[in-house]
Amino acid sequence: MRPPYGVGMASSIPPLRPAIDRTAPEFSPVRERLWRQVLGECLRGIRHERGEKLSETASRAGVSPQYLSEIERGLKEPSSEMIAAVAGALDVTLVDLTLAVAESLRPAQHSVSRGATCSAATAYALAA
Amino acid sequence: MRPPYGVGMASSIPPLRPAIDRTAPEFSPVRERLWRQVLGECLRGIRHERGEKLSETASRAGVSPQYLSEIERGLKEPSSEMIAAVAGALDVTLVDLTLAVAESLRPAQHSVSRGATCSAATAYALAA
DNA sequence: CTGTCGGCTTCGCGTAGAGCAGAACCAGTC
DNA sequence: GACTGGTTCTGCTCTACGCGAAGCCGACAG
């Protein structure tokens, strides 16, 4: 990533578009989780439940494995077309995926162990 | 937007990142609706139910009115931070917003009249 | 021990598009 | 006519999308 505008000068000039903070929020309970992060968790959860490899899903979705890895870790903001493509590659509908994201966003989930923050069971059951 | 690379030459050089097709799908029932479009409808639906003006919501969310207009019409892909900001400005949680999007994505909604494609009632009731 | 493989991640890059400001346009109301 | 609310257009800056190349790590074989 390029240095933000004004690096090397006094930091009195804000960037025109704020740089996206990619700090993983799961280590900061005060920070609310962002949509892309939860989406990524759900996608990875569904993929694991399907026993799929990252490279397989990526190939079927028509994206690079590197990129899918980044999407899954909430590092990138995929376009709606990309979301649809990955969902299709995982044989899950956009409805069920969105529901899984919503379920995973629920505050009650925050007290669940960190390793299972995406409730993919709903998406899985509906898609099966 | 800048002309794609290679404009003025033979169109044998594909763009490095495929240009996003912004054709409105509501005029093409064969085309599945994209996440950003449904999101936008939901945001506008919620805003209308709150009796809010676009400029008010935009100001509170910290975005320009032009941009919020584009988001609501599914023309732009807002970042997760932007989504959170607009949701906050509308006093709706990300959970409820996501649920509203999911509800609106359900196939059963497709036979509803075009003017009320976003089921914001869920989001409204939960946020009230 | 070394070498290979599989699965995933990191790095760096070109350019698409996010997000905005200013101006103009459109429709409705008084 | 003026005003309001929203949309469209134009052009701009520069962030970050999406990917190729390379790297990391664990497991396994010889």
Short mmCIF file of C-alpha atoms (C1' of nucleotides) in Angstrom, two decimals:
data_model
loop_
_atom_site.label_atom_id
_atom_site.label_comp_id
_atom_site.label_asym_id
_atom_site.label_seq_id
_atom_site.Cartn_x
_atom_site.Cartn_y
_atom_site.Cartn_z
CA MET A 1 0.00 0.00 0.00
CA ARG A 2 1.21 3.49 -0.85
CA PRO A 3 1.98 5.88 1.95
CA PRO A 4 -0.96 8.16 2.70
CA TYR A 5 -0.95 11.61 1.23
CA GLY A 6 1.20 13.98 3.14
CA VAL A 7 3.51 11.45 4.67
CA GLY A 8 6.73 13.18 5.52
CA MET A 9 4.90 16.42 6.24
CA ALA A 10 2.96 17.55 9.23
CA SER A 11 -0.15 15.38 9.56
CA SER A 12 -2.54 18.33 9.27
CA ILE A 13 -3.93 17.24 5.90
CA PRO A 14 -6.45 14.43 6.30
CA PRO A 15 -6.72 11.87 3.47
CA LEU A 16 -9.63 12.51 1.13
CA ARG A 17 -10.85 9.02 1.74
CA PRO A 18 -9.94 7.70 5.17
CA ALA A 19 -7.56 4.78 4.99
CA ILE A 20 -9.36 1.62 5.91
CA ASP A 21 -8.37 0.33 9.32
CA ARG A 22 -7.73 -3.35 8.92
CA THR A 23 -7.00 -4.01 12.57
CA ALA A 24 -8.60 -7.27 13.46
CA PRO A 25 -11.40 -6.28 15.82
CA GLU A 26 -11.75 -9.60 17.54
CA PHE A 27 -8.92 -8.53 19.77
CA SER A 28 -10.73 -5.37 20.72
CA PRO A 29 -14.19 -6.15 22.07
CA VAL A 30 -14.93 -2.44 22.21
CA ARG A 31 -14.65 -2.23 18.43
CA GLU A 32 -17.80 -3.25 16.63
CA ARG A 33 -17.22 -5.77 13.92
CA LEU A 34 -17.52 -4.67 10.34
CA TRP A 35 -19.63 -6.26 7.69
CA ARG A 36 -16.75 -7.46 5.58
CA GLN A 37 -15.14 -9.18 8.52
CA VAL A 38 -18.22 -11.11 9.46
CA LEU A 39 -18.91 -11.90 5.83
CA GLY A 40 -15.43 -13.31 5.49
CA GLU A 41 -15.80 -15.46 8.58
CA CYS A 42 -19.07 -16.83 7.28
CA LEU A 43 -17.62 -17.62 3.90
CA ARG A 44 -14.67 -19.45 5.45
CA GLY A 45 -16.97 -21.27 7.85
CA ILE A 46 -19.21 -22.46 5.05
CA ARG A 47 -16.23 -23.48 2.96
CA HIS A 48 -14.79 -25.53 5.80
CA GLU A 49 -18.09 -27.21 6.43
CA ARG A 50 -18.18 -28.18 2.80
CA GLY A 51 -14.67 -29.56 3.11
CA GLU A 52 -13.55 -27.33 0.30
CA LYS A 53 -10.09 -26.02 -0.30
CA LEU A 54 -9.57 -22.34 -0.76
CA SER A 55 -8.11 -22.85 -4.22
CA GLU A 56 -11.10 -24.92 -5.37
CA THR A 57 -13.68 -22.41 -4.27
CA ALA A 58 -11.65 -19.55 -5.68
CA SER A 59 -11.32 -21.25 -9.02
CA ARG A 60 -15.03 -21.95 -9.25
CA ALA A 61 -15.84 -18.42 -8.25
CA GLY A 62 -13.48 -17.08 -10.85
CA VAL A 63 -11.22 -15.25 -8.39
CA SER A 64 -7.64 -15.80 -7.36
CA PRO A 65 -6.92 -17.86 -4.25
CA GLN A 66 -4.96 -14.97 -2.81
CA TYR A 67 -7.93 -12.74 -3.12
CA LEU A 68 -10.36 -15.21 -1.62
CA SER A 69 -8.00 -15.61 1.30
CA GLU A 70 -8.09 -11.88 1.86
CA ILE A 71 -11.87 -11.75 1.52
CA GLU A 72 -12.26 -14.51 4.08
CA ARG A 73 -10.05 -12.64 6.54
CA GLY A 74 -12.01 -9.46 6.07
CA LEU A 75 -9.07 -7.65 4.57
CA LYS A 76 -10.78 -6.69 1.35
CA GLU A 77 -14.14 -5.25 0.46
CA PRO A 78 -15.46 -7.50 -2.27
CA SER A 79 -17.86 -6.12 -4.83
CA SER A 80 -21.41 -7.40 -4.86
CA GLU A 81 -20.64 -9.38 -7.98
CA MET A 82 -17.74 -11.05 -6.21
CA ILE A 83 -19.88 -11.88 -3.22
CA ALA A 84 -22.42 -13.45 -5.54
CA ALA A 85 -19.73 -15.41 -7.35
CA VAL A 86 -18.20 -16.82 -4.18
CA ALA A 87 -21.61 -17.65 -2.75
CA GLY A 88 -22.45 -19.45 -5.97
CA ALA A 89 -19.18 -21.35 -5.83
CA LEU A 90 -20.09 -22.48 -2.32
CA ASP A 91 -23.58 -23.42 -3.46
CA VAL A 92 -25.18 -21.10 -0.95
CA THR A 93 -27.75 -18.47 -1.81
CA LEU A 94 -27.17 -14.82 -1.17
CA VAL A 95 -30.19 -14.93 1.15
CA ASP A 96 -28.74 -17.65 3.33
CA LEU A 97 -25.33 -16.07 3.31
CA THR A 98 -26.79 -12.75 4.38
CA LEU A 99 -28.78 -14.48 7.11
CA ALA A 100 -25.64 -16.18 8.33
CA VAL A 101 -23.89 -12.83 8.49
CA ALA A 102 -26.80 -11.34 10.41
CA GLU A 103 -26.84 -14.21 12.87
CA SER A 104 -23.13 -13.89 13.39
CA LEU A 105 -23.49 -10.16 13.97
CA ARG A 106 -25.92 -10.63 16.83
CA PRO A 107 -24.54 -9.33 20.12
CA ALA A 108 -25.35 -12.61 21.85
CA GLN A 109 -22.71 -14.27 19.69
CA HIS A 110 -19.99 -12.15 21.19
CA SER A 111 -19.83 -14.31 24.27
CA VAL A 112 -19.25 -17.42 22.18
CA SER A 113 -15.71 -18.76 21.86
CA ARG A 114 -13.65 -16.98 19.26
CA GLY A 115 -13.17 -19.94 17.02
CA ALA A 116 -16.80 -20.22 16.00
CA THR A 117 -18.07 -16.74 15.47
CA CYS A 118 -19.93 -17.46 12.28
CA SER A 119 -23.16 -19.31 12.59
CA ALA A 120 -23.01 -21.11 9.31
CA ALA A 121 -25.37 -23.81 10.51
CA THR A 122 -28.35 -21.84 9.24
CA ALA A 123 -26.82 -21.29 5.86
CA TYR A 124 -25.68 -24.86 5.68
CA ALA A 125 -28.97 -26.40 6.62
CA LEU A 126 -30.91 -24.28 4.18
CA ALA A 127 -28.53 -24.91 1.34
CA ALA A 128 -28.32 -28.65 1.91
CA MET B 1 -14.33 7.81 -14.38
CA ARG B 2 -11.28 7.46 -16.54
CA PRO B 3 -11.55 5.64 -19.82
CA PRO B 4 -10.45 2.04 -19.49
CA TYR B 5 -6.94 1.16 -20.48
CA GLY B 6 -6.53 0.83 -24.17
CA VAL B 7 -9.39 3.07 -25.20
CA GLY B 8 -8.73 4.38 -28.65
CA MET B 9 -7.00 1.15 -29.58
CA ALA B 10 -8.46 -2.17 -30.58
CA SER B 11 -10.41 -3.56 -27.66
CA SER B 12 -8.24 -6.69 -27.45
CA ILE B 13 -6.74 -5.72 -24.10
CA PRO B 14 -9.12 -6.60 -21.29
CA PRO B 15 -9.14 -4.36 -18.22
CA LEU B 16 -7.07 -5.70 -15.38
CA ARG B 17 -10.05 -5.52 -13.09
CA PRO B 18 -13.40 -6.09 -14.78
CA ALA B 19 -15.50 -2.96 -14.91
CA ILE B 20 -18.57 -3.19 -12.70
CA ASP B 21 -21.82 -3.51 -14.63
CA ARG B 22 -24.21 -0.99 -13.22
CA THR B 23 -27.20 -1.92 -15.36
CA ALA B 24 -30.25 -1.69 -13.19
CA PRO B 25 -31.48 -5.28 -12.86
CA GLU B 26 -35.05 -4.47 -11.97
CA PHE B 27 -35.70 -4.20 -15.67
CA SER B 28 -34.25 -7.61 -16.27
CA PRO B 29 -35.96 -10.20 -14.11
CA VAL B 30 -33.48 -12.82 -15.31
CA ARG B 31 -30.68 -10.92 -13.58
CA GLU B 32 -30.36 -11.70 -9.91
CA ARG B 33 -30.25 -8.69 -7.69
CA LEU B 34 -26.95 -7.71 -6.22
CA TRP B 35 -26.23 -7.09 -2.59
CA ARG B 36 -25.55 -3.40 -3.01
CA GLN B 37 -28.83 -2.84 -4.76
CA VAL B 38 -30.88 -4.51 -2.09
CA LEU B 39 -28.87 -2.78 0.59
CA GLY B 40 -29.60 0.54 -1.01
CA GLU B 41 -33.31 -0.15 -1.23
CA CYS B 42 -33.38 -1.11 2.41
CA LEU B 43 -31.53 1.99 3.47
CA ARG B 44 -33.92 4.19 1.51
CA GLY B 45 -36.90 2.30 2.86
CA ILE B 46 -35.77 2.74 6.43
CA ARG B 47 -35.00 6.40 5.83
CA HIS B 48 -38.46 7.02 4.41
CA GLU B 49 -40.10 5.24 7.31
CA ARG B 50 -38.17 7.49 9.64
CA GLY B 51 -39.38 10.50 7.66
CA GLU B 52 -35.82 11.57 7.13
CA LYS B 53 -34.45 13.64 4.31
CA LEU B 54 -31.54 12.34 2.33
CA SER B 55 -29.45 15.37 3.20
CA GLU B 56 -30.10 14.94 6.95
CA THR B 57 -29.12 11.30 7.00
CA ALA B 58 -26.09 11.95 4.83
CA SER B 59 -24.93 14.74 7.11
CA ARG B 60 -25.30 12.61 10.22
CA ALA B 61 -23.53 9.71 8.58
CA GLY B 62 -20.74 11.99 7.49
CA VAL B 63 -21.17 11.37 3.76
CA SER B 64 -22.19 13.64 0.93
CA PRO B 65 -25.85 13.70 -0.19
CA GLN B 66 -24.82 12.83 -3.72
CA TYR B 67 -23.03 9.78 -2.49
CA LEU B 68 -25.84 8.61 -0.26
CA SER B 69 -28.18 8.97 -3.22
CA GLU B 70 -25.91 6.73 -5.22
CA ILE B 71 -25.64 4.21 -2.41
CA GLU B 72 -29.41 4.05 -2.06
CA ARG B 73 -29.79 3.43 -5.78
CA GLY B 74 -27.23 0.65 -5.67
CA LEU B 75 -24.83 2.53 -7.90
CA LYS B 76 -21.89 2.47 -5.53
CA GLU B 77 -20.30 -0.16 -3.39
CA PRO B 78 -19.97 1.42 0.04
CA SER B 79 -17.24 0.27 2.36
CA SER B 80 -18.20 -1.54 5.53
CA GLU B 81 -17.37 1.55 7.51
CA MET B 82 -19.74 3.58 5.37
CA ILE B 83 -22.47 1.03 5.81
CA ALA B 84 -21.98 1.20 9.56
CA ALA B 85 -22.05 4.99 9.50
CA VAL B 86 -25.26 5.19 7.50
CA ALA B 87 -26.89 2.54 9.65
CA GLY B 88 -25.88 4.48 12.73
CA ALA B 89 -27.30 7.67 11.25
CA LEU B 90 -30.58 5.85 10.70
CA ASP B 91 -30.47 4.46 14.24
CA VAL B 92 -30.61 0.89 12.98
CA THR B 93 -28.19 -1.82 13.96
CA LEU B 94 -26.07 -3.62 11.44
CA VAL B 95 -27.82 -6.82 12.50
CA ASP B 96 -31.26 -5.50 11.70
CA LEU B 97 -30.10 -3.91 8.50
CA THR B 98 -28.54 -7.17 7.37
CA LEU B 99 -31.72 -9.01 8.28
CA ALA B 100 -33.75 -6.54 6.27
CA VAL B 101 -31.47 -7.12 3.29
CA ALA B 102 -31.84 -10.87 3.68
CA GLU B 103 -35.62 -10.62 3.89
CA SER B 104 -35.70 -8.46 0.83
CA LEU B 105 -33.51 -10.91 -1.03
CA ARG B 106 -35.90 -13.78 -0.50
CA PRO B 107 -37.33 -15.09 -3.76
CA ALA B 108 -40.87 -14.78 -2.46
CA GLN B 109 -40.43 -11.02 -2.51
CA HIS B 110 -39.90 -10.98 -6.23
CA SER B 111 -43.61 -11.21 -6.91
CA VAL B 112 -44.27 -8.14 -4.77
CA SER B 113 -44.80 -4.85 -6.52
CA ARG B 114 -41.61 -3.09 -7.46
CA GLY B 115 -42.17 -0.13 -5.21
CA ALA B 116 -41.89 -2.05 -1.96
CA THR B 117 -39.09 -4.49 -2.43
CA CYS B 118 -37.40 -3.86 0.87
CA SER B 119 -39.01 -5.33 3.91
CA ALA B 120 -37.90 -2.72 6.36
CA ALA B 121 -40.65 -3.55 8.80
CA THR B 122 -38.40 -6.05 10.55
CA ALA B 123 -35.60 -3.59 10.89
CA TYR B 124 -37.97 -0.84 11.95
CA ALA B 125 -39.73 -2.89 14.57
CA LEU B 126 -36.53 -4.15 16.09
CA ALA B 127 -34.91 -0.76 16.16
CA ALA B 128 -37.97 1.00 17.60
"C1'" DC C 1 19.02 -34.11 7.89
"C1'" DT C 2 17.08 -32.41 2.91
"C1'" DG C 3 13.59 -32.01 -0.44
"C1'" DT C 4 8.86 -31.94 -1.95
"C1'" DC C 5 4.09 -31.04 -1.65
"C1'" DG C 6 -0.26 -28.96 -0.30
"C1'" DG C 7 -2.70 -25.18 1.57
"C1'" DC C 8 -2.73 -20.69 2.65
"C1'" DT C 9 -0.64 -16.03 3.20
"C1'" DT C 10 2.25 -11.93 2.04
"C1'" DC C 11 4.10 -8.55 -1.03
"C1'" DG C 12 3.99 -5.24 -4.55
"C1'" DC C 13 1.75 -3.29 -8.49
"C1'" DG C 14 -1.51 -1.15 -12.18
"C1'" DT C 15 -5.64 0.87 -12.45
"C1'" DA C 16 -10.73 0.77 -11.36
"C1'" DG C 17 -13.65 3.05 -8.75
"C1'" DA C 18 -14.72 5.09 -4.04
"C1'" DG C 19 -16.12 9.33 -2.39
"C1'" DC C 20 -16.40 14.08 -3.01
"C1'" DA C 21 -17.33 19.19 -4.60
"C1'" DG C 22 -19.54 22.11 -7.64
"C1'" DA C 23 -22.95 22.85 -10.84
"C1'" DA C 24 -26.98 21.84 -13.29
"C1'" DC C 25 -31.29 19.48 -13.83
"C1'" DC C 26 -35.96 17.55 -12.53
"C1'" DA C 27 -40.38 17.24 -10.16
"C1'" DG C 28 -43.50 18.87 -6.86
"C1'" DT C 29 -45.46 22.62 -4.05
"C1'" DC C 30 -46.91 27.29 -3.00
"C1'" DG D 1 -41.98 33.07 -10.36
"C1'" DA D 2 -39.35 30.94 -5.77
"C1'" DC D 3 -38.33 27.12 -2.93
"C1'" DT D 4 -37.40 22.28 -1.52
"C1'" DG D 5 -35.69 17.65 -2.00
"C1'" DG D 6 -33.46 14.63 -4.74
"C1'" DT D 7 -30.89 13.26 -8.87
"C1'" DT D 8 -27.51 13.60 -12.55
"C1'" DC D 9 -23.36 15.19 -14.51
"C1'" DT D 10 -18.56 16.31 -14.59
"C1'" DG D 11 -14.14 16.08 -13.05
"C1'" DC D 12 -10.94 15.24 -9.48
"C1'" DT D 13 -7.78 12.80 -5.99
"C1'" DC D 14 -5.94 8.82 -4.46
"C1'" DT D 15 -7.32 4.62 -1.96
"C1'" DA D 16 -7.72 -0.04 -2.38
"C1'" DC D 17 -9.40 -3.83 -5.51
"C1'" DG D 18 -7.85 -7.91 -7.62
"C1'" DC D 19 -3.99 -10.43 -9.10
"C1'" DG D 20 0.87 -12.46 -10.26
"C1'" DA D 21 4.83 -13.77 -8.00
"C1'" DA D 22 6.89 -15.24 -4.10
"C1'" DG D 23 6.92 -16.75 0.64
"C1'" DC D 24 5.55 -19.39 4.88
"C1'" DC D 25 4.26 -23.45 7.41
"C1'" DG D 26 3.16 -28.10 8.42
"C1'" DA D 27 3.30 -32.81 6.92
"C1'" DC D 28 5.60 -36.44 4.78
"C1'" DA D 29 9.18 -39.36 2.36
"C1'" DG D 30 13.85 -40.76 1.68
#
